[in-house]
């Protein structure tokens, strides 16, 4: 029973400080995001409600981004406070070793890590899709004839390529749409083009469709007037997901893209990184906790004059930067996704273990 009480007390204190640090970091990032978006929101006459809608829908993605760092800062506050108040010394006198202390804090790591993984896989894609759809619906100039095509969307679905010039009404209205049909070798066999495309009653309805087909010897082109059948392999919701800059998709969508030729606008390596990145999140948080443990070796009489907390925070920031650099290599396809997501935590764990062993030798 005393051990259970100790586990409960330590993890509750750690989770409390993690939540506090997370709220502070997310608030700072939200303020920075709103500094960029507040003027466009007010120009669209969306008012305070629009600002709150943007902040609420953007919150899950920001929370996942700062999750490992917020956990480390929370653990740093807790362990530093316990060390300076001689609580760590009392636990050591009772026979608690550093590995045992780490194991006692693992429940908090698992809770935060698994919740973060679930949020990254299912909550963030839904919120980002809703945010993109809302932002597109509230654009008064989206889809108007004569507007410059600033954000042209290209995506593939199997051998088929699709180009969309403009997106409006949350993906239900498209302008300047072209479908490129290719054979098994990747050579172009024909195209379909329409000036506008509207999604109603579960179907796409074109206006001003034209078909272009190549002869068998590819020597001439035949242009004909298109009919009312214009099928693009995507729904309005899928189009809004494809128009996002990042891979905010669920594991089911990633599986469909990688193995069943579902529509995709990003390299396949990016989707693999999105899949493995969620799996590795609990390990990243565990490494952050490991990098924080050296602060328990601060002599209580030294107080905050000891620079060790600063070194620990610097190590955590370095780990975040290193992980970001390696992830960029994975997104580019330079490194396989499993290797790209695991190299950073592995190096961080080796650094943390080496650091703790050196502190134990003193």
mmCIF file of C-alpha atoms in Angstrom:
data_model
loop_
_atom_site.group_PDB
_atom_site.id
_atom_site.type_symbol
_atom_site.label_atom_id
_atom_site.label_comp_id
_atom_site.label_asym_id
_atom_site.label_seq_id
_atom_site.Cartn_x
_atom_site.Cartn_y
_atom_site.Cartn_z
ATOM 1 C CA UNK A 1 0.000 0.000 0.000
ATOM 2 C CA UNK A 2 2.733 2.608 0.793
ATOM 3 C CA UNK A 3 4.317 1.972 -2.614
ATOM 4 C CA UNK A 4 0.961 2.460 -4.324
ATOM 5 C CA UNK A 5 0.468 5.710 -2.428
ATOM 6 C CA UNK A 6 3.924 6.897 -3.536
ATOM 7 C CA UNK A 7 3.221 6.038 -7.186
ATOM 8 C CA UNK A 8 -0.111 7.848 -7.050
ATOM 9 C CA UNK A 9 1.342 10.941 -5.392
ATOM 10 C CA UNK A 10 4.315 11.242 -7.752
ATOM 11 C CA UNK A 11 2.325 10.710 -10.933
ATOM 12 C CA UNK A 12 -0.482 13.021 -9.870
ATOM 13 C CA UNK A 13 2.038 15.770 -9.123
ATOM 14 C CA UNK A 14 3.830 15.165 -12.427
ATOM 15 C CA UNK A 15 0.609 15.208 -14.450
ATOM 16 C CA UNK A 16 -0.510 18.394 -12.714
ATOM 17 C CA UNK A 17 2.682 20.229 -13.586
ATOM 18 C CA UNK A 18 2.598 18.833 -17.114
ATOM 19 C CA UNK A 19 -0.916 20.204 -17.640
ATOM 20 C CA UNK A 20 0.123 23.586 -16.250
ATOM 21 C CA UNK A 21 3.193 23.812 -18.501
ATOM 22 C CA UNK A 22 1.191 22.559 -21.475
ATOM 23 C CA UNK A 23 -1.444 25.256 -20.997
ATOM 24 C CA UNK A 24 1.240 27.950 -20.875
ATOM 25 C CA UNK A 25 3.077 26.710 -23.982
ATOM 26 C CA UNK A 26 -0.111 26.167 -25.993
ATOM 27 C CA UNK A 27 -1.356 29.613 -25.022
ATOM 28 C CA UNK A 28 1.851 31.201 -26.297
ATOM 29 C CA UNK A 29 1.615 29.330 -29.602
ATOM 30 C CA UNK A 30 -2.078 30.209 -29.948
ATOM 31 C CA UNK A 31 -1.262 33.878 -29.443
ATOM 32 C CA UNK A 32 1.399 33.699 -32.160
ATOM 33 C CA UNK A 33 -1.025 31.961 -34.534
ATOM 34 C CA UNK A 34 -3.778 34.487 -33.819
ATOM 35 C CA UNK A 35 -1.394 37.382 -34.459
ATOM 36 C CA UNK A 36 -1.189 36.112 -38.039
ATOM 37 C CA UNK A 37 -4.850 35.164 -38.517
ATOM 38 C CA UNK A 38 -6.799 37.773 -36.540
ATOM 39 C CA UNK A 39 -6.711 40.408 -39.295
ATOM 40 C CA UNK A 40 -7.993 38.038 -42.039
ATOM 41 C CA UNK A 41 -10.674 36.750 -39.667
ATOM 42 C CA UNK A 42 -11.890 40.256 -38.892
ATOM 43 C CA UNK A 43 -11.740 41.219 -42.582
ATOM 44 C CA UNK A 44 -14.180 38.379 -43.248
ATOM 45 C CA UNK A 45 -16.506 39.869 -40.597
ATOM 46 C CA UNK A 46 -16.337 36.718 -38.458
ATOM 47 C CA UNK A 47 -15.739 38.653 -35.240
ATOM 48 C CA UNK A 48 -14.906 37.146 -31.864
ATOM 49 C CA UNK A 49 -16.735 33.954 -32.773
ATOM 50 C CA UNK A 50 -14.398 33.437 -35.716
ATOM 51 C CA UNK A 51 -11.331 34.008 -33.541
ATOM 52 C CA UNK A 52 -12.581 31.491 -30.970
ATOM 53 C CA UNK A 53 -13.451 28.978 -33.700
ATOM 54 C CA UNK A 54 -9.962 29.198 -35.173
ATOM 55 C CA UNK A 55 -8.303 28.894 -31.766
ATOM 56 C CA UNK A 56 -10.461 25.919 -30.731
ATOM 57 C CA UNK A 57 -9.992 23.930 -33.951
ATOM 58 C CA UNK A 58 -6.247 24.674 -34.060
ATOM 59 C CA UNK A 59 -5.745 23.670 -30.416
ATOM 60 C CA UNK A 60 -5.278 19.858 -30.847
ATOM 61 C CA UNK A 61 -2.488 20.202 -33.424
ATOM 62 C CA UNK A 62 -0.621 22.705 -31.257
ATOM 63 C CA UNK A 63 -1.061 20.488 -28.192
ATOM 64 C CA UNK A 64 0.529 17.507 -29.932
ATOM 65 C CA UNK A 65 3.427 19.649 -31.158
ATOM 66 C CA UNK A 66 4.391 20.783 -27.652
ATOM 67 C CA UNK A 67 3.560 17.526 -25.838
ATOM 68 C CA UNK A 68 7.117 16.169 -25.268
ATOM 69 C CA UNK A 69 8.538 19.575 -24.344
ATOM 70 C CA UNK A 70 5.646 20.356 -21.973
ATOM 71 C CA UNK A 71 6.142 17.001 -20.251
ATOM 72 C CA UNK A 72 9.849 17.665 -19.826
ATOM 73 C CA UNK A 73 9.323 21.138 -18.366
ATOM 74 C CA UNK A 74 6.698 19.770 -15.978
ATOM 75 C CA UNK A 75 9.024 16.962 -14.884
ATOM 76 C CA UNK A 76 11.864 19.470 -14.510
ATOM 77 C CA UNK A 77 9.781 21.646 -12.182
ATOM 78 C CA UNK A 78 8.659 18.665 -10.107
ATOM 79 C CA UNK A 79 12.042 16.969 -9.710
ATOM 80 C CA UNK A 80 13.872 20.244 -9.057
ATOM 81 C CA UNK A 81 11.378 21.180 -6.360
ATOM 82 C CA UNK A 82 11.617 17.730 -4.763
ATOM 83 C CA UNK A 83 15.413 17.875 -4.855
ATOM 84 C CA UNK A 84 15.739 21.330 -3.318
ATOM 85 C CA UNK A 85 13.245 20.464 -0.573
ATOM 86 C CA UNK A 86 15.283 17.309 0.268
ATOM 87 C CA UNK A 87 12.393 14.994 -0.692
ATOM 88 C CA UNK A 88 14.642 13.141 -3.134
ATOM 89 C CA UNK A 89 17.253 12.756 -0.382
ATOM 90 C CA UNK A 90 14.600 11.242 1.885
ATOM 91 C CA UNK A 91 13.523 8.808 -0.830
ATOM 92 C CA UNK A 92 17.146 7.830 -1.458
ATOM 93 C CA UNK A 93 17.662 7.256 2.260
ATOM 94 C CA UNK A 94 14.654 4.926 2.144
ATOM 95 C CA UNK A 95 16.383 2.885 -0.567
ATOM 96 C CA UNK A 96 14.859 4.352 -3.737
ATOM 97 C CA UNK A 97 17.367 4.278 -6.591
ATOM 98 C CA UNK A 98 17.321 6.399 -9.737
ATOM 99 C CA UNK A 99 16.033 3.548 -11.967
ATOM 100 C CA UNK A 100 13.314 2.848 -9.394
ATOM 101 C CA UNK A 101 12.277 6.513 -9.405
ATOM 102 C CA UNK A 102 12.091 6.409 -13.194
ATOM 103 C CA UNK A 103 9.868 3.324 -13.059
ATOM 104 C CA UNK A 104 7.578 5.005 -10.532
ATOM 105 C CA UNK A 105 6.984 7.854 -12.992
ATOM 106 C CA UNK A 106 6.303 5.608 -15.994
ATOM 107 C CA UNK A 107 2.489 5.553 -15.486
ATOM 108 C CA UNK A 108 2.377 9.285 -16.218
ATOM 109 C CA UNK A 109 4.523 8.705 -19.309
ATOM 110 C CA UNK A 110 2.134 6.019 -20.561
ATOM 111 C CA UNK A 111 -0.981 8.093 -19.872
ATOM 112 C CA UNK A 112 0.344 11.169 -21.665
ATOM 113 C CA UNK A 113 1.960 9.185 -24.481
ATOM 114 C CA UNK A 114 -1.053 7.005 -25.293
ATOM 115 C CA UNK A 115 -3.471 9.932 -25.056
ATOM 116 C CA UNK A 116 -1.190 11.915 -27.358
ATOM 117 C CA UNK A 117 -1.018 9.046 -29.850
ATOM 118 C CA UNK A 118 -4.805 8.678 -29.945
ATOM 119 C CA UNK A 119 -5.226 12.435 -30.335
ATOM 120 C CA UNK A 120 -2.666 12.583 -33.139
ATOM 121 C CA UNK A 121 -4.296 9.708 -35.010
ATOM 122 C CA UNK A 122 -7.968 10.629 -34.692
ATOM 123 C CA UNK A 123 -8.601 14.011 -33.030
ATOM 124 C CA UNK A 124 -6.092 16.178 -34.908
ATOM 125 C CA UNK A 125 -7.155 15.040 -38.434
ATOM 126 C CA UNK A 126 -10.817 15.729 -37.672
ATOM 127 C CA UNK A 127 -10.114 19.177 -36.212
ATOM 128 C CA UNK A 128 -7.694 20.193 -38.968
ATOM 129 C CA UNK A 129 -10.174 19.090 -41.629
ATOM 130 C CA UNK A 130 -12.928 21.082 -39.917
ATOM 131 C CA UNK A 131 -10.612 24.107 -39.666
ATOM 132 C CA UNK A 132 -9.643 23.926 -43.352
ATOM 133 C CA UNK A 133 -13.279 23.521 -44.398
ATOM 134 C CA UNK A 134 -14.417 26.432 -42.216
ATOM 135 C CA UNK A 135 -11.612 28.663 -43.489
ATOM 136 C CA UNK A 136 -12.509 27.857 -47.102
ATOM 137 C CA UNK A 137 -16.254 28.337 -46.585
ATOM 138 C CA UNK A 138 -15.770 31.758 -45.017
ATOM 139 C CA UNK A 139 -13.546 33.061 -47.839
ATOM 140 C CA UNK A 140 -15.742 35.505 -49.795
ATOM 141 C CA UNK A 141 -13.460 35.387 -52.849
ATOM 142 C CA UNK A 142 -13.028 31.610 -53.097
ATOM 143 C CA UNK A 143 -14.275 30.149 -56.360
ATOM 144 C CA UNK A 144 -15.085 33.455 -58.041
ATOM 145 C CA UNK A 145 -14.370 33.675 -61.742
ATOM 146 C CA UNK A 146 -11.254 35.683 -62.528
ATOM 147 C CA UNK A 147 -9.538 35.049 -59.202
ATOM 148 C CA UNK A 148 -5.859 34.033 -59.483
ATOM 149 C CA UNK A 149 -5.143 30.364 -58.890
ATOM 150 C CA UNK A 150 -2.766 30.797 -55.969
ATOM 151 C CA UNK A 151 -3.303 27.414 -54.310
ATOM 152 C CA UNK A 152 -3.554 24.868 -57.101
ATOM 153 C CA UNK A 153 -4.163 21.367 -55.768
ATOM 154 C CA UNK A 154 -2.554 18.364 -57.417
ATOM 155 C CA UNK A 155 -3.267 14.863 -56.176
ATOM 156 C CA UNK A 156 -2.982 11.322 -57.415
ATOM 157 C CA UNK A 157 -5.301 8.343 -57.093
ATOM 158 C CA UNK A 158 -3.616 5.232 -58.441
ATOM 159 C CA UNK A 159 -2.403 6.066 -61.986
ATOM 160 C CA UNK A 160 -4.770 9.054 -62.268
ATOM 161 C CA UNK A 161 -3.640 12.643 -61.675
ATOM 162 C CA UNK A 162 -6.077 15.442 -60.822
ATOM 163 C CA UNK A 163 -5.495 19.198 -60.975
ATOM 164 C CA UNK A 164 -7.894 21.618 -59.250
ATOM 165 C CA UNK A 165 -7.462 25.330 -59.856
ATOM 166 C CA UNK A 166 -9.778 26.712 -57.169
ATOM 167 C CA UNK A 167 -11.701 25.245 -54.237
ATOM 168 C CA UNK A 168 -14.756 26.906 -52.693
ATOM 169 C CA UNK A 169 -17.728 26.172 -50.425
ATOM 170 C CA UNK A 170 -15.741 23.722 -48.329
ATOM 171 C CA UNK A 171 -14.827 21.540 -51.317
ATOM 172 C CA UNK A 172 -18.316 21.370 -52.829
ATOM 173 C CA UNK A 173 -17.484 23.765 -55.662
ATOM 174 C CA UNK A 174 -14.367 23.400 -57.821
ATOM 175 C CA UNK A 175 -13.122 25.457 -60.730
ATOM 176 C CA UNK A 176 -10.732 24.570 -63.575
ATOM 177 C CA UNK A 177 -10.550 20.823 -62.921
ATOM 178 C CA UNK A 178 -8.497 18.498 -65.122
ATOM 179 C CA UNK A 179 -8.137 14.719 -64.848
ATOM 180 C CA UNK A 180 -5.069 13.102 -66.437
ATOM 181 C CA UNK A 181 -5.466 9.420 -67.288
ATOM 182 C CA UNK A 182 -2.324 7.315 -67.566
ATOM 183 C CA UNK A 183 -1.634 3.740 -68.548
ATOM 184 C CA UNK A 184 0.229 1.158 -66.478
ATOM 185 C CA UNK A 185 3.586 2.525 -67.670
ATOM 186 C CA UNK A 186 2.728 6.087 -66.628
ATOM 187 C CA UNK A 187 2.192 7.459 -70.154
ATOM 188 C CA UNK A 188 -0.664 9.894 -70.718
ATOM 189 C CA UNK A 189 -3.664 8.399 -72.535
ATOM 190 C CA UNK A 190 -6.207 11.210 -72.225
ATOM 191 C CA UNK A 191 -7.602 14.039 -70.163
ATOM 192 C CA UNK A 192 -10.949 15.328 -68.962
ATOM 193 C CA UNK A 193 -11.461 19.012 -68.236
ATOM 194 C CA UNK A 194 -14.333 21.061 -66.874
ATOM 195 C CA UNK A 195 -14.675 24.736 -66.076
ATOM 196 C CA UNK A 196 -16.637 24.166 -62.871
ATOM 197 C CA UNK A 197 -17.579 21.139 -60.817
ATOM 198 C CA UNK A 198 -20.317 21.021 -58.179
ATOM 199 C CA UNK A 199 -20.973 18.234 -55.676
ATOM 200 C CA UNK A 200 -24.676 17.570 -55.050
ATOM 201 C CA UNK A 201 -26.650 14.446 -54.158
ATOM 202 C CA UNK A 202 -23.467 12.417 -53.790
ATOM 203 C CA UNK A 203 -22.216 13.111 -57.343
ATOM 204 C CA UNK A 204 -20.014 15.577 -59.164
ATOM 205 C CA UNK A 205 -21.809 17.656 -61.812
ATOM 206 C CA UNK A 206 -19.599 19.378 -64.446
ATOM 207 C CA UNK A 207 -20.201 22.500 -66.481
ATOM 208 C CA UNK A 208 -18.340 22.975 -69.753
ATOM 209 C CA UNK A 209 -16.681 19.544 -69.828
ATOM 210 C CA UNK A 210 -14.267 18.525 -72.584
ATOM 211 C CA UNK A 211 -12.515 15.230 -73.254
ATOM 212 C CA UNK A 212 -9.127 14.822 -74.897
ATOM 213 C CA UNK A 213 -7.946 11.403 -76.050
ATOM 214 C CA UNK A 214 -4.813 10.248 -77.840
ATOM 215 C CA UNK A 215 -4.775 7.853 -80.741
ATOM 216 C CA UNK A 216 -3.205 4.444 -80.263
ATOM 217 C CA UNK A 217 0.024 5.531 -81.949
ATOM 218 C CA UNK A 218 -0.028 8.857 -80.021
ATOM 219 C CA UNK A 219 0.155 10.737 -83.324
ATOM 220 C CA UNK A 220 -2.929 12.965 -82.949
ATOM 221 C CA UNK A 221 -5.362 14.259 -80.366
ATOM 222 C CA UNK A 222 -9.129 13.958 -80.465
ATOM 223 C CA UNK A 223 -11.091 16.635 -78.581
ATOM 224 C CA UNK A 224 -14.774 15.969 -77.888
ATOM 225 C CA UNK A 225 -17.473 17.572 -75.801
ATOM 226 C CA UNK A 226 -17.802 15.904 -72.419
ATOM 227 C CA UNK A 227 -20.995 14.504 -70.972
ATOM 228 C CA UNK A 228 -22.539 14.829 -67.514
ATOM 229 C CA UNK A 229 -20.363 12.019 -66.175
ATOM 230 C CA UNK A 230 -17.275 13.513 -64.564
ATOM 231 C CA UNK A 231 -15.855 11.334 -61.835
ATOM 232 C CA UNK A 232 -12.974 12.401 -59.640
ATOM 233 C CA UNK A 233 -11.914 9.878 -56.990
ATOM 234 C CA UNK A 234 -12.512 12.191 -54.022
ATOM 235 C CA UNK A 235 -15.324 13.665 -51.950
ATOM 236 C CA UNK A 236 -15.397 17.304 -50.756
ATOM 237 C CA UNK A 237 -14.114 16.212 -47.337
ATOM 238 C CA UNK A 238 -11.231 14.333 -48.965
ATOM 239 C CA UNK A 239 -10.372 17.350 -51.102
ATOM 240 C CA UNK A 240 -10.173 19.582 -48.036
ATOM 241 C CA UNK A 241 -7.862 17.042 -46.369
ATOM 242 C CA UNK A 242 -5.659 16.917 -49.469
ATOM 243 C CA UNK A 243 -5.444 20.717 -49.600
ATOM 244 C CA UNK A 244 -3.725 20.864 -46.198
ATOM 245 C CA UNK A 245 0.023 21.412 -45.993
ATOM 246 C CA UNK A 246 0.623 18.515 -43.599
ATOM 247 C CA UNK A 247 -0.361 14.853 -43.439
ATOM 248 C CA UNK A 248 -3.284 15.187 -41.007
ATOM 249 C CA UNK A 249 -4.817 11.788 -41.710
ATOM 250 C CA UNK A 250 -5.967 8.793 -39.685
ATOM 251 C CA UNK A 251 -4.200 5.400 -39.752
ATOM 252 C CA UNK A 252 -7.051 4.027 -41.876
ATOM 253 C CA UNK A 253 -6.566 6.774 -44.436
ATOM 254 C CA UNK A 254 -2.804 6.209 -44.454
ATOM 255 C CA UNK A 255 -3.326 2.495 -45.068
ATOM 256 C CA UNK A 256 -5.691 3.264 -47.950
ATOM 257 C CA UNK A 257 -3.166 5.671 -49.483
ATOM 258 C CA UNK A 258 -0.195 3.316 -49.186
ATOM 259 C CA UNK A 259 -1.882 0.050 -50.141
ATOM 260 C CA UNK A 260 -5.132 0.764 -52.003
ATOM 261 C CA UNK A 261 -4.333 3.777 -54.175
ATOM 262 C CA UNK A 262 -6.515 6.281 -52.304
ATOM 263 C CA UNK A 263 -6.133 9.983 -53.224
ATOM 264 C CA UNK A 264 -2.910 11.552 -51.925
ATOM 265 C CA UNK A 265 -1.284 14.939 -52.440
ATOM 266 C CA UNK A 266 1.961 14.363 -50.532
ATOM 267 C CA UNK A 267 4.863 11.926 -51.005
ATOM 268 C CA UNK A 268 4.299 8.430 -49.671
ATOM 269 C CA UNK A 269 7.222 8.893 -47.276
ATOM 270 C CA UNK A 270 5.355 11.748 -45.574
ATOM 271 C CA UNK A 271 2.387 9.499 -44.847
ATOM 272 C CA UNK A 272 4.667 6.787 -43.484
ATOM 273 C CA UNK A 273 6.241 9.346 -41.161
ATOM 274 C CA UNK A 274 2.790 10.429 -39.973
ATOM 275 C CA UNK A 275 1.964 6.812 -39.152
ATOM 276 C CA UNK A 276 5.187 5.966 -37.318
ATOM 277 C CA UNK A 277 5.402 9.381 -35.653
ATOM 278 C CA UNK A 278 2.290 8.652 -33.618
ATOM 279 C CA UNK A 279 3.612 5.256 -32.571
ATOM 280 C CA UNK A 280 6.900 6.687 -31.306
ATOM 281 C CA UNK A 281 5.330 9.527 -29.280
ATOM 282 C CA UNK A 282 5.242 7.615 -25.932
ATOM 283 C CA UNK A 283 8.921 6.731 -26.397
ATOM 284 C CA UNK A 284 9.795 10.388 -27.040
ATOM 285 C CA UNK A 285 8.104 11.362 -23.781
ATOM 286 C CA UNK A 286 9.946 8.586 -21.933
ATOM 287 C CA UNK A 287 13.249 9.913 -23.309
ATOM 288 C CA UNK A 288 12.324 13.426 -22.182
ATOM 289 C CA UNK A 289 11.782 12.131 -18.653
ATOM 290 C CA UNK A 290 15.136 10.329 -18.786
ATOM 291 C CA UNK A 291 16.894 13.542 -19.827
ATOM 292 C CA UNK A 292 15.283 15.322 -16.864
ATOM 293 C CA UNK A 293 16.497 12.897 -14.177
ATOM 294 C CA UNK A 294 19.995 14.434 -13.717
ATOM 295 C CA UNK A 295 18.436 17.328 -11.762
ATOM 296 C CA UNK A 296 17.909 14.985 -8.798
ATOM 297 C CA UNK A 297 21.684 15.112 -8.241
ATOM 298 C CA UNK A 298 21.648 18.822 -7.402
ATOM 299 C CA UNK A 299 22.913 19.316 -3.820
ATOM 300 C CA UNK A 300 19.988 20.788 -1.822
ATOM 301 C CA UNK A 301 22.265 23.460 -0.354
ATOM 302 C CA UNK A 302 23.297 24.643 -3.828
ATOM 303 C CA UNK A 303 19.754 25.714 -4.627
ATOM 304 C CA UNK A 304 18.955 27.293 -7.958
ATOM 305 C CA UNK A 305 22.528 28.532 -8.315
ATOM 306 C CA UNK A 306 23.355 25.134 -9.790
ATOM 307 C CA UNK A 307 23.207 25.339 -13.616
ATOM 308 C CA UNK A 308 22.052 21.725 -14.028
ATOM 309 C CA UNK A 309 18.369 22.610 -14.734
ATOM 310 C CA UNK A 310 19.524 24.879 -17.550
ATOM 311 C CA UNK A 311 21.649 22.074 -19.000
ATOM 312 C CA UNK A 312 18.707 19.681 -18.780
ATOM 313 C CA UNK A 313 16.417 22.125 -20.542
ATOM 314 C CA UNK A 314 19.063 22.673 -23.204
ATOM 315 C CA UNK A 315 19.367 18.916 -23.723
ATOM 316 C CA UNK A 316 15.607 18.674 -24.157
ATOM 317 C CA UNK A 317 15.544 21.481 -26.695
ATOM 318 C CA UNK A 318 18.441 19.870 -28.534
ATOM 319 C CA UNK A 319 16.540 16.591 -28.637
ATOM 320 C CA UNK A 320 13.478 18.331 -30.112
ATOM 321 C CA UNK A 321 15.599 20.045 -32.774
ATOM 322 C CA UNK A 322 17.444 16.820 -33.618
ATOM 323 C CA UNK A 323 14.178 14.914 -33.924
ATOM 324 C CA UNK A 324 12.807 17.607 -36.225
ATOM 325 C CA UNK A 325 15.866 17.477 -38.474
ATOM 326 C CA UNK A 326 15.775 13.692 -38.747
ATOM 327 C CA UNK A 327 12.015 13.774 -39.363
ATOM 328 C CA UNK A 328 12.634 16.137 -42.277
ATOM 329 C CA UNK A 329 14.926 13.504 -43.801
ATOM 330 C CA UNK A 330 12.194 10.921 -43.310
ATOM 331 C CA UNK A 331 9.552 13.137 -44.929
ATOM 332 C CA UNK A 332 11.848 13.644 -47.905
ATOM 333 C CA UNK A 333 12.316 9.896 -48.266
ATOM 334 C CA UNK A 334 16.058 10.088 -47.587
ATOM 335 C CA UNK A 335 15.680 7.818 -44.546
ATOM 336 C CA UNK A 336 13.155 5.007 -44.087
ATOM 337 C CA UNK A 337 10.320 6.125 -41.810
ATOM 338 C CA UNK A 338 10.977 3.550 -39.019
ATOM 339 C CA UNK A 339 14.630 4.595 -38.888
ATOM 340 C CA UNK A 340 13.842 8.319 -39.037
ATOM 341 C CA UNK A 341 11.445 8.222 -36.085
ATOM 342 C CA UNK A 342 13.629 5.958 -33.929
ATOM 343 C CA UNK A 343 17.101 7.493 -34.344
ATOM 344 C CA UNK A 344 16.286 10.600 -32.301
ATOM 345 C CA UNK A 345 14.827 8.771 -29.264
ATOM 346 C CA UNK A 346 17.684 6.251 -29.387
ATOM 347 C CA UNK A 347 20.344 8.973 -29.308
ATOM 348 C CA UNK A 348 18.428 10.827 -26.603
ATOM 349 C CA UNK A 349 18.189 7.689 -24.481
ATOM 350 C CA UNK A 350 21.920 7.022 -24.837
ATOM 351 C CA UNK A 351 22.696 10.608 -23.840
ATOM 352 C CA UNK A 352 20.388 10.400 -20.821
ATOM 353 C CA UNK A 353 21.809 7.084 -19.619
ATOM 354 C CA UNK A 354 25.396 8.284 -20.055
ATOM 355 C CA UNK A 355 24.629 11.486 -18.176
ATOM 356 C CA UNK A 356 22.996 9.637 -15.272
ATOM 357 C CA UNK A 357 25.861 7.136 -15.017
ATOM 358 C CA UNK A 358 28.399 9.956 -14.848
ATOM 359 C CA UNK A 359 26.376 11.670 -12.126
ATOM 360 C CA UNK A 360 26.189 8.398 -10.181
ATOM 361 C CA UNK A 361 29.979 8.067 -10.282
ATOM 362 C CA UNK A 362 30.501 11.424 -8.561
#
